[in-house]
């Protein structure tokens, strides 16, 4: 019976994904959401009895999980919230709550910067969608924990605590993504400190992470006495001077959030400059899903990173809101191409396959030979977010 259901699903999927390529965004979103809800229900169901575990990836036929300490722990519950928001399905709501709870202890995390990713995608979406009051305490405690990593003199939130022999005070571009939680914390608590430190962090990051062409370094480490950079390099990219695709995506998304929260023109200008670097890059493929690094040596045979494509699509949809005339139209066109590509058979997994992850072909950490050309929870999260953003604006 299960086998028959799978055959029917795969047949429907093949027919659907061909249709999706031809049809409107409305059909595409309905089809992808339907497939994704079923995939994530299955994934939630199979992990339910494994206390404290969260999905991480599916590699060599093996479903891999993590506990809440891994930086991606908030994305799976976050995607469940988005899918619940779309479907109104009670099972998805129950699972969204269950897996969100599995991340709660991260509110006490003070040994890395990933608290925003972990808590704002999970508890933040839960609070927004169902207004669960108890989630506020988790988010505020998390914001306070994250703020302990801010150094008044250096004016930045410290990202990592490892490699101490090399980096005095490492800040990675990904850290821009944790600021959304801080803005929420200021609004909720009335304490401007969280906003002030976010603005200081974003300003110093513009000055030292970004090159003249608006690409960025992955890691900048600061001298703890002078507060000035002493090392600029990569950790997950091809080389120190390359443009690691997901880093460019995090920066774009981060400065779009900075403009949303502050309405300061300099952040909008910076987001536009990053977007234009990404979109117009000579190495950007026609379907606008970037190679894992814009300077990867083996382009066009380099691996693509669906996660970077999904993050960029989501950020561009919001960026297009800010009345940029022809640029807004172009950002929407690019995001549409990206979403159509991700929804095609090239990236979208067949139901029941891919460990029940939604997208295939992301790259976690290629130089570390970890999670290369695999599904990743954050690719799924930003893909579903982008589809919902599209629906809210245009359908
Ligand atoms: N460190 C987060 C990322 O791999 O993008």
GROMACS .gro file of N, CA, C and O and ligand atoms in nm, residues 71 113-114 117 160 172 174 218 236 244 246-247 250 363-364 378, ligand 1:
model
   69
   71UNK      N    1   2.463   2.479   1.463
   71UNK     CA    2   2.410   2.612   1.429
   71UNK      C    3   2.281   2.609   1.349
   71UNK      O    4   2.208   2.707   1.346
  113UNK      N    5   2.798   3.273   1.807
  113UNK     CA    6   2.705   3.381   1.767
  113UNK      C    7   2.575   3.330   1.704
  113UNK      O    8   2.493   3.411   1.660
  114UNK      N    9   2.556   3.200   1.695
  114UNK     CA   10   2.446   3.148   1.613
  114UNK      C   11   2.308   3.152   1.679
  114UNK      O   12   2.211   3.100   1.623
  117UNK      N   13   2.013   3.273   1.454
  117UNK     CA   14   1.967   3.169   1.361
  117UNK      C   15   1.880   3.068   1.436
  117UNK      O   16   1.772   3.032   1.391
  160UNK      N   17   3.312   3.344   1.663
  160UNK     CA   18   3.360   3.213   1.702
  160UNK      C   19   3.464   3.221   1.815
  160UNK      O   20   3.534   3.322   1.829
  172UNK      N   21   3.246   3.679   1.142
  172UNK     CA   22   3.219   3.628   1.007
  172UNK      C   23   3.094   3.698   0.953
  172UNK      O   24   3.009   3.744   1.029
  174UNK      N   25   2.837   3.592   0.820
  174UNK     CA   26   2.713   3.524   0.860
  174UNK      C   27   2.647   3.591   0.982
  174UNK      O   28   2.527   3.583   1.002
  218UNK      N   29   3.500   3.639   0.421
  218UNK     CA   30   3.421   3.555   0.511
  218UNK      C   31   3.455   3.590   0.657
  218UNK      O   32   3.368   3.625   0.735
  236UNK      N   33   3.518   2.899   0.480
  236UNK     CA   34   3.438   2.806   0.399
  236UNK      C   35   3.445   2.834   0.249
  236UNK      O   36   3.387   2.762   0.169
  244UNK      N   37   3.285   3.383  -0.153
  244UNK     CA   38   3.211   3.263  -0.112
  244UNK      C   39   3.061   3.294  -0.127
  244UNK      O   40   3.011   3.393  -0.070
  246UNK      N   41   2.762   3.178  -0.024
  246UNK     CA   42   2.667   3.195   0.086
  246UNK      C   43   2.702   3.317   0.170
  246UNK      O   44   2.614   3.384   0.224
  247UNK      N   45   2.829   3.349   0.178
  247UNK     CA   46   2.868   3.470   0.251
  247UNK      C   47   2.809   3.595   0.185
  247UNK      O   48   2.761   3.686   0.253
  250UNK      N   49   2.440   3.594   0.280
  250UNK     CA   50   2.414   3.639   0.418
  250UNK      C   51   2.426   3.789   0.429
  250UNK      O   52   2.347   3.856   0.496
  363UNK      N   53   2.585   2.327  -0.064
  363UNK     CA   54   2.723   2.304  -0.019
  363UNK      C   55   2.740   2.367   0.119
  363UNK      O   56   2.717   2.487   0.136
  364UNK      N   57   2.778   2.285   0.217
  364UNK     CA   58   2.801   2.336   0.352
  364UNK      C   59   2.940   2.394   0.364
  364UNK      O   60   2.959   2.515   0.371
  378UNK      N   61   1.884   2.476   0.591
  378UNK     CA   62   1.871   2.620   0.567
  378UNK      C   63   1.836   2.651   0.422
  378UNK      O   64   1.774   2.754   0.394
  396LIG     N1   65   2.836   2.926   0.912
  396LIG     C1   66   2.715   2.931   0.845
  396LIG     C2   67   2.722   2.887   0.706
  396LIG     O1   68   2.782   2.784   0.677
  396LIG     O2   69   2.668   2.954   0.622
   0.00000   0.00000   0.00000
